[in-house]
mmCIF file of N, CA, C and O in Angstrom:
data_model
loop_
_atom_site.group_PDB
_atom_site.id
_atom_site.type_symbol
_atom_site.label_atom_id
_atom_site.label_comp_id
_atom_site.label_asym_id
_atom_site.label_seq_id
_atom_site.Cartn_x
_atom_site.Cartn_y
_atom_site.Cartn_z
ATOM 1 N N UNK A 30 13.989 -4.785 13.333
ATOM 2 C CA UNK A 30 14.996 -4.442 14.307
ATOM 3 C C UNK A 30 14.471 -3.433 15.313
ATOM 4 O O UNK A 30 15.072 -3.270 16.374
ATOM 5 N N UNK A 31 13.098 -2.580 14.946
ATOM 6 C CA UNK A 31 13.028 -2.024 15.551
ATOM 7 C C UNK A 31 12.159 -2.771 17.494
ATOM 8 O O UNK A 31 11.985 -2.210 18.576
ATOM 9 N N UNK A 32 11.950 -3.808 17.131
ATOM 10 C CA UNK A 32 11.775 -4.470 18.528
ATOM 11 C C UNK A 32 12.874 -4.391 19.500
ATOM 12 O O UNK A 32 12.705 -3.788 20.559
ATOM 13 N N UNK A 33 14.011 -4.970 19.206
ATOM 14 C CA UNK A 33 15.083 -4.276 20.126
ATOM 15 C C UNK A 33 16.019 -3.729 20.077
ATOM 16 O O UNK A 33 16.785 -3.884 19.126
ATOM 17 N N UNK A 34 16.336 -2.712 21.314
ATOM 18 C CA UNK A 34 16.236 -1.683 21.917
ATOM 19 C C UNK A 34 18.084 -1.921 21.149
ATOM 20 O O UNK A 34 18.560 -3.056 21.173
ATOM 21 N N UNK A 35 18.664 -1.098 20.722
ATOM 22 C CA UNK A 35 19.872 -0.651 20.033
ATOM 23 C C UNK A 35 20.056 -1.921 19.090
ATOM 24 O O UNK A 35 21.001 -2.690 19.264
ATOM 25 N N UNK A 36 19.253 -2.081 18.235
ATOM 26 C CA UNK A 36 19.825 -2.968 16.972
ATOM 27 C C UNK A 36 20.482 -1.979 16.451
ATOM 28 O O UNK A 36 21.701 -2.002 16.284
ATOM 29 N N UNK A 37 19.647 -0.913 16.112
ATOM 30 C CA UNK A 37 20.674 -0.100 14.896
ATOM 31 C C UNK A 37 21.782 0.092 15.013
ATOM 32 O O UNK A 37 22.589 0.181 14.088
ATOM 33 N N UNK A 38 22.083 0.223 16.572
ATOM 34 C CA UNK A 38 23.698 0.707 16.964
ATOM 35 C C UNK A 38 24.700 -0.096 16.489
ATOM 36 O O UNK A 38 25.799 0.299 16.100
ATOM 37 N N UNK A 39 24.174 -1.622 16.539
ATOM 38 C CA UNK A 39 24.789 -2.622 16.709
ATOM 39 C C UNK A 39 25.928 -2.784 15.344
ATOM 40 O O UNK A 39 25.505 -2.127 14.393
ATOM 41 N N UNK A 40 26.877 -3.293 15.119
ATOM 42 C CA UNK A 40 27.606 -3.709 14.092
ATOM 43 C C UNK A 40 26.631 -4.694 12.916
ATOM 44 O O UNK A 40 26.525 -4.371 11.733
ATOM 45 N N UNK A 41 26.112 -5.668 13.396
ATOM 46 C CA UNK A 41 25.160 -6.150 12.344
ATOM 47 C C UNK A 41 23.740 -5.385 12.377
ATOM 48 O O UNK A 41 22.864 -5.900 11.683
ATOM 49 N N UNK A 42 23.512 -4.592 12.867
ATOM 50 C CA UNK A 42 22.266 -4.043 12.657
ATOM 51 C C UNK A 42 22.695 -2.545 11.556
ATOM 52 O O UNK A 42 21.870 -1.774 11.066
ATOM 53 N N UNK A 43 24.332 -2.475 11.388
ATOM 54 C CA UNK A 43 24.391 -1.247 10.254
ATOM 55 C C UNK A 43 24.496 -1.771 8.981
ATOM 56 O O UNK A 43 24.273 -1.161 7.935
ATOM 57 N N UNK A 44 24.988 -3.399 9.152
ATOM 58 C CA UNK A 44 25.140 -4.280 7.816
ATOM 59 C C UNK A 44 23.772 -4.703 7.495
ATOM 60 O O UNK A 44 23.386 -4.552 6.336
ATOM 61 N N UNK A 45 22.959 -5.233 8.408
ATOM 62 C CA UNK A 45 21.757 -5.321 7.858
ATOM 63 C C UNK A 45 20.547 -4.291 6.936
ATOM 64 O O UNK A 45 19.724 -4.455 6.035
ATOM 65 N N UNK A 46 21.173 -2.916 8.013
ATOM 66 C CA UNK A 46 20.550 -1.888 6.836
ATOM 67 C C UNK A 46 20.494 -1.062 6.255
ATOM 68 O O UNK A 46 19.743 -0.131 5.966
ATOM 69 N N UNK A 47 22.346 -1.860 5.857
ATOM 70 C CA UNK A 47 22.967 -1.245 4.581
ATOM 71 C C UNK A 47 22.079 -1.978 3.382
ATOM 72 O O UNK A 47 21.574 -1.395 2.423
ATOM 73 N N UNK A 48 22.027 -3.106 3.611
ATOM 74 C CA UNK A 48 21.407 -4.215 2.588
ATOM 75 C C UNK A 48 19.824 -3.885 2.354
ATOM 76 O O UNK A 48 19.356 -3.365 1.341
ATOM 77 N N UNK A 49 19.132 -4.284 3.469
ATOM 78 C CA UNK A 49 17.862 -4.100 3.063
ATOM 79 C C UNK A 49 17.025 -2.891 3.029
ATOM 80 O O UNK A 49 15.933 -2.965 2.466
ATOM 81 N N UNK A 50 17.412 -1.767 3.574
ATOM 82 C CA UNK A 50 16.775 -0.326 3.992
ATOM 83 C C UNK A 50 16.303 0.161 2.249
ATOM 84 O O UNK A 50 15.328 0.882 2.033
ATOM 85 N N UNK A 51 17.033 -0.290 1.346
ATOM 86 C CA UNK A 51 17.075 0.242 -0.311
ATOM 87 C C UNK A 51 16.195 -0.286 -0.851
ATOM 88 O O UNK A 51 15.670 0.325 -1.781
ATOM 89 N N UNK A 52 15.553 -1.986 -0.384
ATOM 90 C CA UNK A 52 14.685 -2.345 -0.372
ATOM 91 C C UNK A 52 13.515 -1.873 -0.092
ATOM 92 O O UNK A 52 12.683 -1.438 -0.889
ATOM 93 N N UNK A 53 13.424 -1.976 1.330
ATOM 94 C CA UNK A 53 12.348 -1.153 1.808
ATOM 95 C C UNK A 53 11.980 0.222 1.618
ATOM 96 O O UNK A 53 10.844 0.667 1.782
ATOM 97 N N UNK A 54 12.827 0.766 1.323
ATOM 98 C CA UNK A 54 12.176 2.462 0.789
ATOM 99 C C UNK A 54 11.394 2.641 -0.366
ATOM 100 O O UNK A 54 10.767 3.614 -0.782
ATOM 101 N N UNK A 55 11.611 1.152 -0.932
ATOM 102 C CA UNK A 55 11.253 0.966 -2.196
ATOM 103 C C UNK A 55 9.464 1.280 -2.124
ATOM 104 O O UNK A 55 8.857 2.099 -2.813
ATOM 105 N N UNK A 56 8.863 0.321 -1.034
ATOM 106 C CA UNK A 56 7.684 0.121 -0.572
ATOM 107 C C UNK A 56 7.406 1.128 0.105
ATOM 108 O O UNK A 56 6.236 1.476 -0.056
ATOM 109 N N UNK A 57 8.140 1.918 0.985
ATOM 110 C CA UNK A 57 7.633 2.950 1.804
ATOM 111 C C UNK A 57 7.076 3.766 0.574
ATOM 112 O O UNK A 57 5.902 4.102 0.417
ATOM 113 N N UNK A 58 8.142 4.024 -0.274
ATOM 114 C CA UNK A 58 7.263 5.356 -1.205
ATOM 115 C C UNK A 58 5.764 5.214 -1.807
ATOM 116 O O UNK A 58 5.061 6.095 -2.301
ATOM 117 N N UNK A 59 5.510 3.953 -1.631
ATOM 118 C CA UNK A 59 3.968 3.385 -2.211
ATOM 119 C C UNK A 59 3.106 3.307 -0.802
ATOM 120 O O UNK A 59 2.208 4.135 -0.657
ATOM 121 N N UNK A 60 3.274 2.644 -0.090
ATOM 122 C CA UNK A 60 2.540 2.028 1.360
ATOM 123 C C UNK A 60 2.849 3.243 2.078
ATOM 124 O O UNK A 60 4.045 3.457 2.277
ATOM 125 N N UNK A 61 1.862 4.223 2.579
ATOM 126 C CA UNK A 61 2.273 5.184 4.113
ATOM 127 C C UNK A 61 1.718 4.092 5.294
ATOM 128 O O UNK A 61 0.766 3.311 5.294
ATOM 129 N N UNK A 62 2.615 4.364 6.156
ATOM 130 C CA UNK A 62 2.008 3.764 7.245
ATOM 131 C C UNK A 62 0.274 4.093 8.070
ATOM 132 O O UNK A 62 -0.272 5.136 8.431
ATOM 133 N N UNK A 63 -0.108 2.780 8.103
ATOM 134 C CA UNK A 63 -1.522 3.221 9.159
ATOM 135 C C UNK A 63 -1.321 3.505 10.660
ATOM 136 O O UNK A 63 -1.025 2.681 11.526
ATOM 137 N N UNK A 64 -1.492 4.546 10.775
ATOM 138 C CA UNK A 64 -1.517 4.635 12.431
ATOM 139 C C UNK A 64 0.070 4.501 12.442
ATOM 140 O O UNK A 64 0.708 4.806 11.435
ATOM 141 N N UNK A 65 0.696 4.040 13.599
ATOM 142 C CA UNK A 65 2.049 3.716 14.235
ATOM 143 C C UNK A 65 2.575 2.639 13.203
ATOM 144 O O UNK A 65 3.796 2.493 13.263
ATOM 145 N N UNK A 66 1.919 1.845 12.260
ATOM 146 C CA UNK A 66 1.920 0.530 12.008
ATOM 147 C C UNK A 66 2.395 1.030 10.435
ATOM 148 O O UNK A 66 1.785 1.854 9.753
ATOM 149 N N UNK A 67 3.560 0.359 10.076
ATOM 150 C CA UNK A 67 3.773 0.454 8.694
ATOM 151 C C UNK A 67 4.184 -1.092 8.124
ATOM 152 O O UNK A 67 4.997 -1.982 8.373
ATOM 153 N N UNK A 68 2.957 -0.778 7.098
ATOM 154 C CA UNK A 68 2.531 -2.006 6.628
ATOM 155 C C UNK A 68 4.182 -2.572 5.053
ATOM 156 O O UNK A 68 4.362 -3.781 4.906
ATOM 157 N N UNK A 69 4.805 -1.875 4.439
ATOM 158 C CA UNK A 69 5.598 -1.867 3.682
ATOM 159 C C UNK A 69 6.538 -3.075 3.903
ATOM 160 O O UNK A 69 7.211 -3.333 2.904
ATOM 161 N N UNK A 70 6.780 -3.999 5.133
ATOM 162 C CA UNK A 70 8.446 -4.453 5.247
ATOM 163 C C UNK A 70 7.258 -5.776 4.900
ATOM 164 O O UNK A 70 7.765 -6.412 3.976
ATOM 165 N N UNK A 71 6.144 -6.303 5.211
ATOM 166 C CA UNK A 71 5.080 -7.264 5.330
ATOM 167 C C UNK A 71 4.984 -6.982 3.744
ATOM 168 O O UNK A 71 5.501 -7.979 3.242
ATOM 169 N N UNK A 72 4.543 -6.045 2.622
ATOM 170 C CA UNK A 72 4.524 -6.723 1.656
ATOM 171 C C UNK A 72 5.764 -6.909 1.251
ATOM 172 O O UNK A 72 6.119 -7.994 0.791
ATOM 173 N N UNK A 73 6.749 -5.661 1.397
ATOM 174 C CA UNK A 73 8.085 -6.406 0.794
ATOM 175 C C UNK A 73 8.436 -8.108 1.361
ATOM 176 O O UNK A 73 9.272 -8.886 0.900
ATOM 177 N N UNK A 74 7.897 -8.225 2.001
ATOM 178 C CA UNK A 74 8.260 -10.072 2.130
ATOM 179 C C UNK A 74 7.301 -10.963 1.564
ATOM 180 O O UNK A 74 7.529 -12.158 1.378
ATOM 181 N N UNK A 75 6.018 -10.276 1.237
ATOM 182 C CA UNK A 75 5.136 -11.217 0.134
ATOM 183 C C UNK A 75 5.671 -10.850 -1.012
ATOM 184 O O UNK A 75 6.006 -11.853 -1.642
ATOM 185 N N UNK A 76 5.865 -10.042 -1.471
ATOM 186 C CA UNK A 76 6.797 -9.442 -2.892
ATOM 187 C C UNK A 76 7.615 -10.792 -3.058
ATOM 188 O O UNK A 76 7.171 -11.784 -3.636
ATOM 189 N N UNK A 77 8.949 -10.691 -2.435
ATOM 190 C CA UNK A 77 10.241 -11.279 -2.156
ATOM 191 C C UNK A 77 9.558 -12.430 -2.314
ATOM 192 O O UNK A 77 9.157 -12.488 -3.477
ATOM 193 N N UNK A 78 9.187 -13.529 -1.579
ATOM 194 C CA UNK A 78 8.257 -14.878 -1.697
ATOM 195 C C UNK A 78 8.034 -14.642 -2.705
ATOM 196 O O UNK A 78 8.822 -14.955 -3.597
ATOM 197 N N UNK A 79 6.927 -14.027 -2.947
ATOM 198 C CA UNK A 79 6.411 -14.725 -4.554
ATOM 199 C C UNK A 79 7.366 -14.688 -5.830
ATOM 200 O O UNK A 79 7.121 -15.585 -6.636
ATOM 201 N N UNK A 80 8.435 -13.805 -6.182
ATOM 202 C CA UNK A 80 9.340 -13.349 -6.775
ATOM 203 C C UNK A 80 10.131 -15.079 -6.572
ATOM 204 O O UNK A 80 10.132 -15.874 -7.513
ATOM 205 N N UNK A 81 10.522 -15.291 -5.707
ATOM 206 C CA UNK A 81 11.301 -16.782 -5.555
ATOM 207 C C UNK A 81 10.642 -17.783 -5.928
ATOM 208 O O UNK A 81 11.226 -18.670 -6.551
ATOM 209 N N UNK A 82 9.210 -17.888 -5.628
ATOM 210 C CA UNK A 82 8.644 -18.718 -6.301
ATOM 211 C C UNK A 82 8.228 -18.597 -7.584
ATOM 212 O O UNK A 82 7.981 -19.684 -8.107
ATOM 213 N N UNK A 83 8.050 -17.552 -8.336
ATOM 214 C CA UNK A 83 7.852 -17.243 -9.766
ATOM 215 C C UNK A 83 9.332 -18.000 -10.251
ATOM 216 O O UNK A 83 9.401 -18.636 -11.303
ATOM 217 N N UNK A 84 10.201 -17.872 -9.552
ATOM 218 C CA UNK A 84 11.929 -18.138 -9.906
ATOM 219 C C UNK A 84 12.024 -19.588 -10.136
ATOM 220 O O UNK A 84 12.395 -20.184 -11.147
ATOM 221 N N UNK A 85 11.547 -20.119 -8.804
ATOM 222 C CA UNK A 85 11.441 -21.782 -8.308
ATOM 223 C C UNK A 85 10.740 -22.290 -9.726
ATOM 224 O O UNK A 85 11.303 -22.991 -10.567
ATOM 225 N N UNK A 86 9.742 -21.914 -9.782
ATOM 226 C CA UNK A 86 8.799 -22.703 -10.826
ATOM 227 C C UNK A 86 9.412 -22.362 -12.547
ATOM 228 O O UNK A 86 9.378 -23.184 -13.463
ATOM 229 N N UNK A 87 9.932 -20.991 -12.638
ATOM 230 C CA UNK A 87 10.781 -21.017 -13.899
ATOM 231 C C UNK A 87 11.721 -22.194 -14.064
ATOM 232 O O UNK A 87 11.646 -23.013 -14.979
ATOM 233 N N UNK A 88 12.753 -22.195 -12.931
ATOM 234 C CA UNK A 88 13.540 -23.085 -13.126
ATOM 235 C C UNK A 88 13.501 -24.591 -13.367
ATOM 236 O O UNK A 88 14.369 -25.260 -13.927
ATOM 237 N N UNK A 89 11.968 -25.147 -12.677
ATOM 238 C CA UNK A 89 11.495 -26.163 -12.990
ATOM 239 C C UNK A 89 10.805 -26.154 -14.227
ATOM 240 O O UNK A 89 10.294 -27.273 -14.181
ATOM 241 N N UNK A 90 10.421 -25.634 -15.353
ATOM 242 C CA UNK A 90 9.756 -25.428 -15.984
ATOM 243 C C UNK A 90 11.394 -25.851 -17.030
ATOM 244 O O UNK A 90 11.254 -26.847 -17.739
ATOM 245 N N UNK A 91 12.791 -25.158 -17.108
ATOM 246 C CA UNK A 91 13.724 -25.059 -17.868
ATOM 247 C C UNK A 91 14.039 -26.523 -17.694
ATOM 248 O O UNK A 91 14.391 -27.127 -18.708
ATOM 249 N N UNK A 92 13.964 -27.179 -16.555
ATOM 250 C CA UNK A 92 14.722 -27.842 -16.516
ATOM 251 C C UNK A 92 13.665 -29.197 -16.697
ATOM 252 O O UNK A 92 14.119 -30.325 -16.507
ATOM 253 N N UNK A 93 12.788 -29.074 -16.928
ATOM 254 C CA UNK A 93 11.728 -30.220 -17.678
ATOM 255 C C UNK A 93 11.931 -30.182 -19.024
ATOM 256 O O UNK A 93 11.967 -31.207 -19.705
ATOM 257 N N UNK A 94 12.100 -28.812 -19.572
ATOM 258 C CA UNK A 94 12.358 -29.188 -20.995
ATOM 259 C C UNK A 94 13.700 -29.542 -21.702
ATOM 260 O O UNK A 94 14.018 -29.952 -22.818
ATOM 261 N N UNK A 95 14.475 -29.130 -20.320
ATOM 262 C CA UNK A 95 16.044 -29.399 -20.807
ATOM 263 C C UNK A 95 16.166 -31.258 -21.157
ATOM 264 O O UNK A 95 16.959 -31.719 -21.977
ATOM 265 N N UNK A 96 15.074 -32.205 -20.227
ATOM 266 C CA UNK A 96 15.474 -33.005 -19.547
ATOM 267 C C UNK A 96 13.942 -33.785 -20.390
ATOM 268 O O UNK A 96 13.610 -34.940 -20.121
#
């Protein structure tokens, strides 16, 4: 959000980070940013991905043996 210029102000930009900001602090406390550039919201979304796919493939895995 921080690309444009009053997301935060915005009504969905306070719902959005009501939701994910708890997330991301999660990573900030591990990842400091390089330079201007904070690398934390990029793994929290390889995190998140792989987490769904660890999920995806459980569920296929239950449901082969259910079946």
């Amino acid at each position: 959000m921080s690309w444009f210029p009053g997301a935060y102000q915005s009504k969905f930009g306070q719902i959005l980070a009501t939701v994910c900001e708890p997330y991301l602090n999660f990573f900030r406390r591990f990842i400091p940013p390089i330079g201007m550039i904070n690398f934390s919201g990029i793994v929290a979304l390889v995190v998140l991905n792989l987490a769904k796919s660890g999920l995806f493939s459980l569920f296929q895995l239950i449901i082969r043996i259910i079946y």
